[in-house]
GROMACS .gro file of C-alpha atoms in nm:
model
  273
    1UNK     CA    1  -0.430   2.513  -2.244
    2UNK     CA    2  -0.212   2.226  -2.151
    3UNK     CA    3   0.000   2.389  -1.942
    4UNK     CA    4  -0.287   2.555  -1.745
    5UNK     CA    5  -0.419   2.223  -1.622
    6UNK     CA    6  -0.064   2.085  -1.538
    7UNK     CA    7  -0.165   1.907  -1.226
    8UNK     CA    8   0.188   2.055  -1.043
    9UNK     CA    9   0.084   2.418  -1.121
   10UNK     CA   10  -0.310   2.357  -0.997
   11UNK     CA   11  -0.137   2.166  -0.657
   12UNK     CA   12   0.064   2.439  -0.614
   13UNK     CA   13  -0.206   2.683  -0.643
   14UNK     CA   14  -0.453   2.460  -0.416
   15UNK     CA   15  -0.204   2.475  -0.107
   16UNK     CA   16  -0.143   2.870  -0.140
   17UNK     CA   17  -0.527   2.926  -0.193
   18UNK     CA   18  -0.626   2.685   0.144
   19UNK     CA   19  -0.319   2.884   0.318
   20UNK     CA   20  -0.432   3.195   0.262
   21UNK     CA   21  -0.793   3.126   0.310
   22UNK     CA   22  -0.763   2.993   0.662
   23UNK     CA   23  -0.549   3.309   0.756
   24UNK     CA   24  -0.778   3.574   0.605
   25UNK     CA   25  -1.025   3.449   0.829
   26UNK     CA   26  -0.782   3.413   1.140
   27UNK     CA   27  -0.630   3.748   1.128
   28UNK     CA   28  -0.836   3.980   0.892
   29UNK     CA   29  -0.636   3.972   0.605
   30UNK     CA   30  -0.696   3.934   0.261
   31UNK     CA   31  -0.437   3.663   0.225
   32UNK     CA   32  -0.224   3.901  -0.013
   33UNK     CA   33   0.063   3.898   0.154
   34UNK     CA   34   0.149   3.515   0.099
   35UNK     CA   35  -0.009   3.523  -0.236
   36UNK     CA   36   0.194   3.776  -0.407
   37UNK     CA   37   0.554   3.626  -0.395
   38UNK     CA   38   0.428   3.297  -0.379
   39UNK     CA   39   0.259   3.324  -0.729
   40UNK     CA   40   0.575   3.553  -0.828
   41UNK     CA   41   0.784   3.223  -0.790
   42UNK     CA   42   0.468   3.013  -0.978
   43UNK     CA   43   0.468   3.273  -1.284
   44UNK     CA   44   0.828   3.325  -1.324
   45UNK     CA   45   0.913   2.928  -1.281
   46UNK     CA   46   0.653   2.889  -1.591
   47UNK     CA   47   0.889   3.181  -1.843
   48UNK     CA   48   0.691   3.488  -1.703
   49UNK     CA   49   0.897   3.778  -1.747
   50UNK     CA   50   0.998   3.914  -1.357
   51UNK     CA   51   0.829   4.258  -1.448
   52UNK     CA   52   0.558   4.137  -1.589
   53UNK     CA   53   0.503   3.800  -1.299
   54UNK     CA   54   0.517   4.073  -1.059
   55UNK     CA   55   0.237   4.311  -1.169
   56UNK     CA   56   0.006   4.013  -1.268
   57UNK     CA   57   0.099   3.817  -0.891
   58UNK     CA   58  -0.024   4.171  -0.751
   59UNK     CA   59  -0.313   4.146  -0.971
   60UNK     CA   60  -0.486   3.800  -0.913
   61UNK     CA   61  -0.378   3.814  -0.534
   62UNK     CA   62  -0.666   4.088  -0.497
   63UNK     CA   63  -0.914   3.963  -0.753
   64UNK     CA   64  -0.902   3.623  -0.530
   65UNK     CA   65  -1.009   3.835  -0.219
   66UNK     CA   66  -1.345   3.898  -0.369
   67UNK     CA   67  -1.410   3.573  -0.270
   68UNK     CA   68  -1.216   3.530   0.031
   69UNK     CA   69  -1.393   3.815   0.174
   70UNK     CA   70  -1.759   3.696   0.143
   71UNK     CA   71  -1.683   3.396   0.285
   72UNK     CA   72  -1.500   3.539   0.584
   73UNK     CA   73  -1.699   3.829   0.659
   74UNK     CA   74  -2.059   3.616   0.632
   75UNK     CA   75  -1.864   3.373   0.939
   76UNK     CA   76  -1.799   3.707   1.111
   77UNK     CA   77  -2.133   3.869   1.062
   78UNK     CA   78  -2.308   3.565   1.246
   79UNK     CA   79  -2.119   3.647   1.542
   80UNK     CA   80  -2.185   4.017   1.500
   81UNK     CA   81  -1.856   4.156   1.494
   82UNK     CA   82  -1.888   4.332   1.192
   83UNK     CA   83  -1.919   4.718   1.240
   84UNK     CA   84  -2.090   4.785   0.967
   85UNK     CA   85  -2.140   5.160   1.069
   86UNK     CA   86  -1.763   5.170   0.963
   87UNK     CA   87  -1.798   5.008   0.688
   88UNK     CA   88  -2.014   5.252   0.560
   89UNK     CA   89  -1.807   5.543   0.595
   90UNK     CA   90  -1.485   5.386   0.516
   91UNK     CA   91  -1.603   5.240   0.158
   92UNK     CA   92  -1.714   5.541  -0.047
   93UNK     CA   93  -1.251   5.650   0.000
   94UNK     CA   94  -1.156   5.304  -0.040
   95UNK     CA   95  -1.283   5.286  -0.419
   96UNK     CA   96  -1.169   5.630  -0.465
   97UNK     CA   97  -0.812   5.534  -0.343
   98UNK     CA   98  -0.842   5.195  -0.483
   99UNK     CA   99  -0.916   5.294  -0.868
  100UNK     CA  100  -0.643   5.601  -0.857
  101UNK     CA  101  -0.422   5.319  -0.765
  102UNK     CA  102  -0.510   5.016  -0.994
  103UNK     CA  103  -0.570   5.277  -1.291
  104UNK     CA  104  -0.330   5.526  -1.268
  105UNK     CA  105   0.016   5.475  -1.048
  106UNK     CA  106   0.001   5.084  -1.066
  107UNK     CA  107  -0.012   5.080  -1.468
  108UNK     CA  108   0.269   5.359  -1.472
  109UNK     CA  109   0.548   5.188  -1.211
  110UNK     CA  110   0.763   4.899  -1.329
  111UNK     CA  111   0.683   4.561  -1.181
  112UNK     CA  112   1.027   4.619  -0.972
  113UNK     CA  113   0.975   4.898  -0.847
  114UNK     CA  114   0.610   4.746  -0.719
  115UNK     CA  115   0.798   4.450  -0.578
  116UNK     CA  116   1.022   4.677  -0.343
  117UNK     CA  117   0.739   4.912  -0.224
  118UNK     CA  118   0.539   4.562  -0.164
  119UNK     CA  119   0.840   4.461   0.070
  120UNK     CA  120   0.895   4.778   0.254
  121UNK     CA  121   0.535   4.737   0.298
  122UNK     CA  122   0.480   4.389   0.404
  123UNK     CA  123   0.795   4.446   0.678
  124UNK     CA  124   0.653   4.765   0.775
  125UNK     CA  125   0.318   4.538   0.866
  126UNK     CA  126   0.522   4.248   1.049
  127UNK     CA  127   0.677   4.532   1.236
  128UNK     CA  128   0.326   4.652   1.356
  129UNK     CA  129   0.252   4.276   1.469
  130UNK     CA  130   0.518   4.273   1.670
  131UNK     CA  131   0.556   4.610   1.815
  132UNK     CA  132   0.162   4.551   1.927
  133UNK     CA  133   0.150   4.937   2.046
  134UNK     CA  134  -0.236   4.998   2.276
  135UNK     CA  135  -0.398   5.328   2.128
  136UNK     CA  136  -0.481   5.581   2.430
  137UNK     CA  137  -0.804   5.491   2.604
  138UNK     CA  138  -0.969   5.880   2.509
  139UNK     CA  139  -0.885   5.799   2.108
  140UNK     CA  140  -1.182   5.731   1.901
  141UNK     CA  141  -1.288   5.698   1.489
  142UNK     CA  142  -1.251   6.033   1.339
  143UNK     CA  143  -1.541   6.174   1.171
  144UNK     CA  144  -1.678   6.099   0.825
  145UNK     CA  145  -1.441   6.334   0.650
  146UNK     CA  146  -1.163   6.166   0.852
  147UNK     CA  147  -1.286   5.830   0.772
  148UNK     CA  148  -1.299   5.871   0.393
  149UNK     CA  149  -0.990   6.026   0.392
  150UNK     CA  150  -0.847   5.682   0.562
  151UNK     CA  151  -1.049   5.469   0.345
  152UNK     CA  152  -0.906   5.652   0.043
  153UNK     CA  153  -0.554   5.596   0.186
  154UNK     CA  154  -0.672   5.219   0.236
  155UNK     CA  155  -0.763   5.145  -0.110
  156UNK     CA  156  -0.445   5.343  -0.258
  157UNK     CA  157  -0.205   5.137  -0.060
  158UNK     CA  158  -0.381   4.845  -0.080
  159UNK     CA  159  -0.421   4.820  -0.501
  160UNK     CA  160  -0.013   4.894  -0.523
  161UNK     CA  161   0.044   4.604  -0.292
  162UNK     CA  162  -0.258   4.321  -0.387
  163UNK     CA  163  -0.325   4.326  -0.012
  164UNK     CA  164  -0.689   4.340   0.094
  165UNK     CA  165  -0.591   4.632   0.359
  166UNK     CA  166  -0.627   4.460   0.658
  167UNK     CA  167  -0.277   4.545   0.756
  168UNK     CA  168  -0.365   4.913   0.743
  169UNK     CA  169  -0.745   4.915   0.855
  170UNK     CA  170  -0.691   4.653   1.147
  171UNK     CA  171  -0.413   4.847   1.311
  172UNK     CA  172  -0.574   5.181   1.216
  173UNK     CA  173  -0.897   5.088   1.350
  174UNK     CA  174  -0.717   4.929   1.702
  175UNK     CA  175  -0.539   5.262   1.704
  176UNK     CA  176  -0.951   5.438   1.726
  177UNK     CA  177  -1.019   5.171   2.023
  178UNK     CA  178  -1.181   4.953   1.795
  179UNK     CA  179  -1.144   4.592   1.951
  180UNK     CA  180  -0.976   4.351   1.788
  181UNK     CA  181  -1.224   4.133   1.718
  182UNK     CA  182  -1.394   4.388   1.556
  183UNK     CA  183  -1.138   4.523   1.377
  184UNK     CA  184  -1.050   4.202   1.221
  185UNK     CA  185  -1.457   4.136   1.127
  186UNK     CA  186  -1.485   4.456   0.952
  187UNK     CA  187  -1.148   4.438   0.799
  188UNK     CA  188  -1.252   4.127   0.632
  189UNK     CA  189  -1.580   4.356   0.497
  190UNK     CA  190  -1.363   4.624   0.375
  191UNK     CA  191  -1.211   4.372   0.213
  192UNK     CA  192  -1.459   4.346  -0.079
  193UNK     CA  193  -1.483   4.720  -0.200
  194UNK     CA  194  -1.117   4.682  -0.176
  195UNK     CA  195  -1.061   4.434  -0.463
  196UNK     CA  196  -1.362   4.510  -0.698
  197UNK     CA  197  -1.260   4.854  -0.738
  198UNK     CA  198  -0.883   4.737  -0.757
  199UNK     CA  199  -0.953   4.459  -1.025
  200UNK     CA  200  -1.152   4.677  -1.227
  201UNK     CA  201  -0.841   4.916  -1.233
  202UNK     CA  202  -0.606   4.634  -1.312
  203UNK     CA  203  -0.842   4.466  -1.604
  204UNK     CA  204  -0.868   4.817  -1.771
  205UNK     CA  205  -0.512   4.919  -1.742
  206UNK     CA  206  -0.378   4.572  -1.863
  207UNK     CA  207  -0.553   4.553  -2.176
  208UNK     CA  208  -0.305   4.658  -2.401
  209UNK     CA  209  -0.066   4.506  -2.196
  210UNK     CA  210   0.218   4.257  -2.471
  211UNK     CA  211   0.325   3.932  -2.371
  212UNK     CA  212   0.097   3.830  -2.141
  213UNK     CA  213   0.062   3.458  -2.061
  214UNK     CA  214  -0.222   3.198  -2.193
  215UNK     CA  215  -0.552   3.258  -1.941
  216UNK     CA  216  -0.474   3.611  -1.871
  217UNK     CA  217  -0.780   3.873  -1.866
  218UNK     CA  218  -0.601   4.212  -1.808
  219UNK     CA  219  -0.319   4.191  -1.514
  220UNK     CA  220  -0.520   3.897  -1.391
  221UNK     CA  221  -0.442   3.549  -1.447
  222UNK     CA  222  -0.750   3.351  -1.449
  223UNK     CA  223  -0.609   3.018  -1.413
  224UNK     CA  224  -0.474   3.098  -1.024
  225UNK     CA  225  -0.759   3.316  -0.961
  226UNK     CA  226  -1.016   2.998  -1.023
  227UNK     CA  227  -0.822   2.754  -0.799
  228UNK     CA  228  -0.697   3.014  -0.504
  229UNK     CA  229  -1.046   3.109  -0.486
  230UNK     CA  230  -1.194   2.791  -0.488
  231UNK     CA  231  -0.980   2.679  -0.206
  232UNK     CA  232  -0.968   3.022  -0.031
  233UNK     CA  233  -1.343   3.055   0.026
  234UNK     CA  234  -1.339   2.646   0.173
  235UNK     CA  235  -1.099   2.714   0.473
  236UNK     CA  236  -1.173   3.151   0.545
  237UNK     CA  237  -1.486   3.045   0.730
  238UNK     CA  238  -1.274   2.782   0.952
  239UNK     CA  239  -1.033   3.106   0.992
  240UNK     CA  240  -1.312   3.316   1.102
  241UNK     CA  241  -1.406   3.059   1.341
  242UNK     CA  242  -1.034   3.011   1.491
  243UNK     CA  243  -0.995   3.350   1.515
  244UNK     CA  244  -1.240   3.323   1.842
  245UNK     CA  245  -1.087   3.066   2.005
  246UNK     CA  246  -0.692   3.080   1.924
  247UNK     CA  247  -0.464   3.285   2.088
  248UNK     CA  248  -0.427   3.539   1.777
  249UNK     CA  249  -0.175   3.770   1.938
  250UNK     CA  250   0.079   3.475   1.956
  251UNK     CA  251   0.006   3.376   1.587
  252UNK     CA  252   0.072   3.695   1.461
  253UNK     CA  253   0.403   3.745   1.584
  254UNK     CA  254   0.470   3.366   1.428
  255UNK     CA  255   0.324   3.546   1.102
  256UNK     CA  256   0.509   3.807   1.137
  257UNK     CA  257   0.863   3.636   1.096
  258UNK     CA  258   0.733   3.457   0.817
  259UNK     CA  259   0.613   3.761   0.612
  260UNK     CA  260   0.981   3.943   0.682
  261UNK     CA  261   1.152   3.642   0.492
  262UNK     CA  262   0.862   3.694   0.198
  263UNK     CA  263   0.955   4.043   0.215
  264UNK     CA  264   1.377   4.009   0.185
  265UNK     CA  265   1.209   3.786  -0.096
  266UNK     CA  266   1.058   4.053  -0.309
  267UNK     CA  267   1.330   4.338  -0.203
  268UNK     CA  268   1.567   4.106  -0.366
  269UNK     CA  269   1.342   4.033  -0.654
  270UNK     CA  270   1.278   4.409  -0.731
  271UNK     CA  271   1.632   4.564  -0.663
  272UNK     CA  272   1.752   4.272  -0.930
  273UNK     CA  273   1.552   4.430  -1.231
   0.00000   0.00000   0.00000
């Protein structure tokens, strides 16, 4: 219990949880993609095993965007740039691809080989930020069997990778002519169907999980979960807010270079086990 108040460790967890707060609000993201090697490095530098730091990282980074996505997607509803006529027909595939994911594939893969399908992932994304490719003007949303089919797809990729699927839905729904305001407002509302389906998959499958650290409730470790949430859900609504006013195109592509070093992070990580 010692050792989970360390004031380093809850410091350390503060700064990643305002971080990726402020940027789930600013660019529709669940914040997963900073979370997930970030507490990989926390975990392992306090005798985690790598497999195991992985899997658990993965783990709390979507339980955290429970919270981060309330407290985004309320600062986005008041400006009414939340479709929530996608939302609708998206969510019913998301938990469907979400709990396949978080109960079956996610439980069966080592943490490694999660770690390199997380970075082919997360540079896959930074490529789509800066490739910035405009959908034809004719495209539109398919229809609802289209849409849960996406959503399923969503919630799949999105419980192997902690991510809240904002990297998939934002650029999907762009791709539909979906504005980008809009697509970042009702990414951020996706966001929540996302990880409750995904942690109950994780909490389930981790149960008779050995060796798991002090705090640790399935593949979630409470401890980070408390404090990145905490902090998350202060700065996602000053995000939110940014995200009207800043030139987000230009940030992303800043983004963008930083998630490719996160991702030669975790290749390096998982081709090491």
């Amino acid at each position: 219990m010692t050792s989970l108040l360390d004031p380093l460790l809850i410091a350390e967890l503060a700064a990643l949880g305002l971080g990726t707060g402020f940027l789930a609000g600013l660019l529709g993201i669940g914040g997963g993609m900073l979370m997930v090697p970030f507490i990989t490095i926390i975990m392992g530098h306090r005798g985690v095993a790598s497999d195991l730091a992985v899997k658990m990282a993965i783990a709390t980074s979507m339980a955290t965007i429970i919270f981060t996505s309330v407290s985004s997607v309320r600062a986005h509803h008041k400006r009414g740039a939340v479709r929530w006529d996608i939302v609708r027909r998206l969510a019913p595939g998301i938990v469907i691809g979400s709990l396949l994911g978080s109960l079956g594939v996610f439980a069966l893969l080592k943490g490694t080989v999660l770690a390199i399908v997380f970075a082919l992932f997360v540079g896959f994304s930074a490529t789509q930020m800066f490739l910035d490719r405009k959908p034809k003007p004719t495209r539109q949303m398919p229809g609802t069997a289209g849409q849960l089919s996406a959503g399923g797809a969503i919630g799949f990729i999105s419980g192997l990778v902690g991510a809240g699927g904002g990297f998939v839905s934002v650029p999907f729904m762009t791709w539909c002519n979906i504005s980008i305001h809009n697509a970042v407002a009702t990414s951020a509302a996706l966001g929540f169907p996302i990880a409750v389906a995904n942690v109950l998959g994780y909490v389930v499958s981790g149960q008779s999980v050995q060796g798991l650290p002090g705090g640790s409730f399935g593949y979630i470790w409470l401890p980070a979960l408390a404090v990145i949430a905490v902090c998350s859900v202060l700065t996602a609504p000053l995000g939110a807010k940014a995200a009207h006013n800043l030139p987000v195109k230009k940030l992303k592509r800043v983004f963008a270079s930083i998630l490719y070093l996160l991702a030669a992070y975790m290749l390096w990580k998982g081709l090491q086990g």
